[in-house]
Amino acid sequence: MFNKSDLHSYITFDAATGKIHLKDQRMILVGTDAIGLLRRDLIRSVGMDQAKKILLRYGRNYGVEFAKNLKALFSLESPFEWFHAGPQMSKITGAFFSQNAKIIYNHTTGEYFAEGYWHYSYEAEQHLKHFGVHNEPVCHTLTGFIGGYASEHYGRDIIVKEIKCVGKGDEHCLMIAKPAKEWDEKDLLDQLDQDSQEMIEINSPFLKIEKQRDVYKKLLKFNEKLSEILIQGQELSSIIKFLGETLNLGVTLEDKDFRLIESFGLFKYSMLDIINSTFAA
């Protein structure tokens, strides 16, 4: 049976191997400053909106896996044990301290509602440290975590939203959890659209740089080949042909009076020929 009064007894430190375990589950101890730097770099790299989606989904996946591990490690029978186990373990890991203000749960009718306060959120602290006060809640990983944890034990998608947040200047963080069907479409897309093409491509500056590098490589190869043709003194027709084949376009070269000098592809007439034939008609 899960003993919430003595959670510390389930955590062991193996001095010989350096491993930390929660019963049979290996854990790691990571400084909040290190996580804060990773979070800062993510936001700077992809922007706040994209970073929010990544952090929400990371937290949600973490919450699901955390709940599965608790199922395997402890005998959690009643819904109330589930409700208390997650916040208790979050307190042990130092992520935040939770106080449930209101919980309504009925597995038969599908009714679910939870409201709670978060205190000492590491995510809010780190955001304030690197970016200062934001215009909306910033505890995205924790929000996703609670939603994933609740969804796993409830058996349905639960969405959690942070209504108040220390990261946006509030006195404390306040979250509300409800079934997915009770939230609007944007909330669902932010937290549940795991296979979004937008998330795959993510509009990352790194992806843009990668594409630009490919373009530069092609331009460099093009310039090298063109320089080689010019140095070898090949005929003008060879240059025009190279340009047409490389660019996959028709190419025409005319003098200052629009008379055709050389062409490749569809261009067989000069601009002067076209003009004369137009007026002759």
Short mmCIF file of C-alpha atoms in Angstrom, two decimals:
data_model
loop_
_atom_site.label_atom_id
_atom_site.label_comp_id
_atom_site.label_asym_id
_atom_site.label_seq_id
_atom_site.Cartn_x
_atom_site.Cartn_y
_atom_site.Cartn_z
CA MET A 1 0.00 0.00 0.00
CA PHE A 2 1.20 3.51 -0.83
CA ASN A 3 2.31 5.23 2.36
CA LYS A 4 2.13 8.94 1.81
CA SER A 5 3.28 9.68 5.36
CA ASP A 6 6.78 8.31 4.78
CA LEU A 7 7.67 8.83 1.14
CA HIS A 8 11.35 9.43 1.89
CA SER A 9 11.75 5.79 2.88
CA TYR A 10 11.16 4.75 -0.74
CA ILE A 11 14.15 6.75 -2.02
CA THR A 12 17.58 5.12 -1.78
CA PHE A 13 21.08 6.37 -2.62
CA ASP A 14 23.65 3.76 -3.67
CA ALA A 15 27.07 5.14 -2.77
CA ALA A 16 28.88 2.37 -4.66
CA THR A 17 27.21 2.97 -8.05
CA GLY A 18 26.05 6.56 -7.61
CA LYS A 19 22.50 5.55 -8.53
CA ILE A 20 19.33 6.93 -6.95
CA HIS A 21 16.18 4.79 -6.88
CA LEU A 22 12.53 5.26 -6.03
CA LYS A 23 11.96 1.68 -5.02
CA ASP A 24 12.98 -0.12 -8.26
CA GLN A 25 12.78 2.96 -10.49
CA ARG A 26 16.05 4.78 -11.19
CA MET A 27 15.95 8.54 -10.67
CA ILE A 28 18.42 11.39 -11.17
CA LEU A 29 19.05 14.56 -9.20
CA VAL A 30 19.28 17.63 -11.43
CA GLY A 31 19.81 21.21 -10.33
CA THR A 32 17.05 23.66 -11.15
CA ASP A 33 19.59 26.12 -12.55
CA ALA A 34 20.64 23.54 -15.15
CA ILE A 35 17.02 22.97 -16.17
CA GLY A 36 16.50 26.72 -16.19
CA LEU A 37 19.38 27.21 -18.63
CA LEU A 38 18.00 24.50 -20.92
CA ARG A 39 14.57 26.14 -20.77
CA ARG A 40 16.11 29.56 -21.48
CA ASP A 41 17.99 28.29 -24.53
CA LEU A 42 14.89 26.55 -25.85
CA ILE A 43 12.84 29.75 -25.62
CA ARG A 44 15.59 31.79 -27.26
CA SER A 45 15.96 29.23 -30.06
CA VAL A 46 12.35 28.64 -31.08
CA GLY A 47 10.41 31.46 -29.43
CA MET A 48 8.00 31.49 -26.51
CA ASP A 49 4.98 30.05 -28.33
CA GLN A 50 6.80 27.02 -29.72
CA ALA A 51 8.73 26.48 -26.48
CA LYS A 52 5.45 26.47 -24.56
CA LYS A 53 4.10 23.65 -26.74
CA ILE A 54 7.28 21.61 -26.36
CA LEU A 55 7.36 22.06 -22.58
CA LEU A 56 3.67 21.24 -22.24
CA ARG A 57 4.06 18.01 -24.20
CA TYR A 58 7.25 17.05 -22.45
CA GLY A 59 5.55 17.55 -19.10
CA ARG A 60 2.49 15.62 -20.21
CA ASN A 61 4.54 12.63 -21.40
CA TYR A 62 6.53 12.76 -18.18
CA GLY A 63 3.33 12.79 -16.12
CA VAL A 64 1.94 9.76 -17.97
CA GLU A 65 5.15 7.78 -17.45
CA PHE A 66 5.33 8.89 -13.81
CA ALA A 67 1.80 7.58 -13.19
CA LYS A 68 2.63 4.28 -14.89
CA ASN A 69 5.69 3.89 -12.70
CA LEU A 70 3.64 4.54 -9.57
CA LYS A 71 1.21 1.83 -10.67
CA ALA A 72 4.10 -0.58 -11.00
CA LEU A 73 5.81 0.44 -7.76
CA PHE A 74 2.87 0.88 -5.40
CA SER A 75 -0.57 -0.54 -4.82
CA LEU A 76 -2.81 2.46 -5.45
CA GLU A 77 -6.42 1.37 -5.11
CA SER A 78 -8.67 4.36 -4.48
CA PRO A 79 -8.90 7.56 -6.55
CA PHE A 80 -7.97 9.55 -3.46
CA GLU A 81 -4.67 7.71 -3.16
CA TRP A 82 -3.99 8.65 -6.76
CA PHE A 83 -4.89 12.27 -6.12
CA HIS A 84 -2.44 12.53 -3.22
CA ALA A 85 0.38 10.41 -4.61
CA GLY A 86 1.31 12.75 -7.47
CA PRO A 87 1.55 15.99 -5.43
CA GLN A 88 3.35 14.16 -2.63
CA MET A 89 6.00 12.85 -4.98
CA SER A 90 6.32 16.26 -6.65
CA LYS A 91 7.03 17.70 -3.23
CA ILE A 92 9.71 15.07 -2.60
CA THR A 93 11.42 15.81 -5.94
CA GLY A 94 11.35 19.54 -5.19
CA ALA A 95 9.35 20.59 -8.28
CA PHE A 96 6.65 22.42 -6.31
CA PHE A 97 4.45 22.19 -3.24
CA SER A 98 0.78 21.55 -4.00
CA GLN A 99 -2.36 22.34 -2.07
CA ASN A 100 -5.64 20.97 -3.39
CA ALA A 101 -8.43 23.50 -3.00
CA LYS A 102 -11.20 21.46 -4.62
CA ILE A 103 -11.56 17.98 -6.15
CA ILE A 104 -14.65 16.47 -7.77
CA TYR A 105 -14.31 12.97 -9.18
CA ASN A 106 -16.94 10.49 -10.33
CA HIS A 107 -15.67 7.66 -12.50
CA THR A 108 -19.21 6.45 -13.26
CA THR A 109 -20.56 9.75 -14.58
CA GLY A 110 -17.26 10.96 -16.00
CA GLU A 111 -17.32 14.12 -13.89
CA TYR A 112 -13.87 15.46 -13.09
CA PHE A 113 -12.74 18.79 -11.73
CA ALA A 114 -9.67 19.74 -9.71
CA GLU A 115 -8.40 23.05 -8.49
CA GLY A 116 -5.18 23.56 -6.61
CA TYR A 117 -2.42 25.95 -5.64
CA TRP A 118 1.26 25.53 -6.45
CA HIS A 119 3.87 27.06 -4.20
CA TYR A 120 7.61 27.45 -4.82
CA SER A 121 7.37 26.38 -8.47
CA TYR A 122 10.92 25.90 -9.78
CA GLU A 123 9.69 26.71 -13.30
CA ALA A 124 8.30 30.09 -12.30
CA GLU A 125 11.50 30.88 -10.38
CA GLN A 126 13.69 30.02 -13.36
CA HIS A 127 11.57 32.01 -15.79
CA LEU A 128 11.74 35.09 -13.59
CA LYS A 129 15.49 34.62 -13.28
CA HIS A 130 16.12 34.56 -17.04
CA PHE A 131 13.25 36.57 -18.52
CA GLY A 132 11.50 38.47 -15.76
CA VAL A 133 7.72 38.75 -15.38
CA HIS A 134 5.76 37.36 -18.35
CA ASN A 135 2.29 38.32 -19.57
CA GLU A 136 0.86 34.82 -19.07
CA PRO A 137 1.50 31.74 -16.86
CA VAL A 138 4.87 30.07 -17.43
CA CYS A 139 4.76 26.73 -15.56
CA HIS A 140 4.25 24.75 -18.77
CA THR A 141 6.16 21.60 -17.80
CA LEU A 142 4.32 21.33 -14.48
CA THR A 143 0.97 22.01 -16.16
CA GLY A 144 1.61 19.24 -18.67
CA PHE A 145 2.86 16.92 -15.94
CA ILE A 146 -0.31 17.17 -13.84
CA GLY A 147 -2.48 16.73 -16.95
CA GLY A 148 -0.58 13.63 -18.03
CA TYR A 149 -0.60 12.16 -14.54
CA ALA A 150 -4.36 12.74 -14.12
CA SER A 151 -5.11 11.37 -17.60
CA GLU A 152 -3.26 8.13 -16.90
CA HIS A 153 -5.09 7.31 -13.67
CA TYR A 154 -8.43 8.66 -14.91
CA GLY A 155 -8.29 6.82 -18.23
CA ARG A 156 -9.37 9.90 -20.23
CA ASP A 157 -7.67 13.03 -21.47
CA ILE A 158 -7.46 15.63 -18.71
CA ILE A 159 -6.29 19.13 -19.56
CA VAL A 160 -4.74 21.37 -16.92
CA LYS A 161 -4.49 25.13 -17.26
CA GLU A 162 -2.61 27.52 -15.03
CA ILE A 163 -4.92 30.42 -14.20
CA LYS A 164 -2.57 32.38 -11.96
CA CYS A 165 1.21 32.20 -11.90
CA VAL A 166 4.08 33.67 -9.93
CA GLY A 167 5.88 33.96 -13.26
CA LYS A 168 3.40 36.62 -14.36
CA GLY A 169 3.42 38.48 -11.07
CA ASP A 170 0.67 36.67 -9.14
CA GLU A 171 1.06 35.83 -5.46
CA HIS A 172 0.79 32.09 -6.17
CA CYS A 173 0.18 29.64 -9.01
CA LEU A 174 -3.37 28.35 -9.43
CA MET A 175 -4.31 25.46 -11.71
CA ILE A 176 -7.62 24.02 -12.88
CA ALA A 177 -8.01 20.51 -14.34
CA LYS A 178 -11.00 19.36 -16.42
CA PRO A 179 -11.73 16.72 -19.10
CA ALA A 180 -10.49 17.68 -22.57
CA LYS A 181 -14.03 18.03 -23.94
CA GLU A 182 -14.67 20.91 -21.54
CA TRP A 183 -11.82 23.05 -22.88
CA ASP A 184 -11.70 25.03 -26.11
CA GLU A 185 -9.94 23.89 -29.28
CA LYS A 186 -6.75 25.90 -28.75
CA ASP A 187 -6.12 24.28 -25.37
CA LEU A 188 -6.50 20.85 -26.96
CA LEU A 189 -4.09 21.68 -29.79
CA ASP A 190 -1.48 23.02 -27.39
CA GLN A 191 -1.46 19.92 -25.23
CA LEU A 192 -2.82 16.94 -27.18
CA ASP A 193 -1.78 17.42 -30.83
CA GLN A 194 1.31 15.23 -30.52
CA ASP A 195 1.74 14.59 -34.25
CA SER A 196 1.31 18.17 -35.41
CA GLN A 197 3.37 18.96 -38.50
CA GLU A 198 4.05 22.30 -36.90
CA MET A 199 5.75 20.48 -34.04
CA ILE A 200 7.75 18.30 -36.43
CA GLU A 201 9.11 21.26 -38.36
CA ILE A 202 8.83 23.67 -35.43
CA ASN A 203 10.02 26.61 -37.58
CA SER A 204 13.33 26.31 -35.79
CA PRO A 205 16.09 28.78 -36.66
CA PHE A 206 18.39 25.77 -36.75
CA LEU A 207 16.24 24.21 -39.47
CA LYS A 208 16.33 27.45 -41.45
CA ILE A 209 20.11 27.62 -41.12
CA GLU A 210 20.35 24.03 -42.34
CA LYS A 211 18.29 24.87 -45.44
CA GLN A 212 20.34 27.99 -46.09
CA ARG A 213 23.53 25.96 -45.86
CA ASP A 214 22.23 23.57 -48.54
CA VAL A 215 21.44 26.53 -50.81
CA TYR A 216 24.93 27.97 -50.29
CA LYS A 217 26.48 24.61 -51.16
CA LYS A 218 24.57 24.50 -54.43
CA LEU A 219 25.52 28.09 -55.25
CA LEU A 220 29.19 27.37 -54.54
CA LYS A 221 29.13 24.31 -56.79
CA PHE A 222 27.39 26.35 -59.51
CA ASN A 223 30.00 29.13 -59.31
CA GLU A 224 32.88 26.64 -59.40
CA LYS A 225 31.54 24.97 -62.55
CA LEU A 226 30.82 28.27 -64.28
CA SER A 227 34.31 29.54 -63.44
CA GLU A 228 35.80 26.34 -64.84
CA ILE A 229 33.96 26.83 -68.17
CA LEU A 230 35.10 30.45 -68.40
CA ILE A 231 38.73 29.61 -67.56
CA GLN A 232 38.77 26.88 -70.21
CA GLY A 233 37.61 29.46 -72.77
CA GLN A 234 34.68 27.38 -73.97
CA GLU A 235 32.27 28.82 -76.51
CA LEU A 236 29.37 31.02 -75.49
CA SER A 237 26.92 28.27 -76.45
CA SER A 238 28.49 26.00 -73.78
CA ILE A 239 27.93 28.63 -71.10
CA ILE A 240 24.31 29.21 -72.14
CA LYS A 241 23.70 25.46 -72.19
CA PHE A 242 25.24 25.02 -68.74
CA LEU A 243 23.04 27.77 -67.31
CA GLY A 244 19.90 26.31 -68.89
CA GLU A 245 20.56 22.72 -67.78
CA THR A 246 21.60 23.68 -64.25
CA LEU A 247 18.69 26.04 -63.65
CA ASN A 248 16.26 23.88 -65.63
CA LEU A 249 15.15 26.98 -67.53
CA GLY A 250 15.18 28.35 -71.03
CA VAL A 251 17.99 30.88 -71.47
CA THR A 252 18.46 33.55 -74.14
CA LEU A 253 21.26 36.08 -74.71
CA GLU A 254 20.56 39.21 -76.74
CA ASP A 255 22.51 42.33 -77.70
CA LYS A 256 21.51 45.86 -76.73
CA ASP A 257 19.13 46.01 -79.69
CA PHE A 258 17.36 42.78 -78.59
CA ARG A 259 18.87 40.72 -81.42
CA LEU A 260 19.36 37.05 -80.56
CA ILE A 261 22.97 36.01 -79.95
CA GLU A 262 22.57 32.57 -78.35
CA SER A 263 19.76 30.55 -76.77
CA PHE A 264 19.03 27.28 -74.96
CA GLY A 265 15.72 25.51 -74.46
CA LEU A 266 12.46 27.02 -75.60
CA PHE A 267 13.92 30.40 -76.56
CA LYS A 268 14.44 30.39 -80.35
CA TYR A 269 13.51 34.00 -81.09
CA SER A 270 14.82 37.31 -79.87
CA MET A 271 12.64 39.95 -78.27
CA LEU A 272 13.09 41.98 -81.47
CA ASP A 273 11.70 39.11 -83.57
CA ILE A 274 8.67 38.87 -81.29
CA ILE A 275 8.03 42.62 -81.45
CA ASN A 276 8.35 42.73 -85.24
CA SER A 277 6.04 39.74 -85.75
CA THR A 278 3.47 41.28 -83.40
CA PHE A 279 3.31 44.59 -85.25
CA ALA A 280 3.40 42.85 -88.66
CA ALA A 281 0.30 40.92 -87.71
#
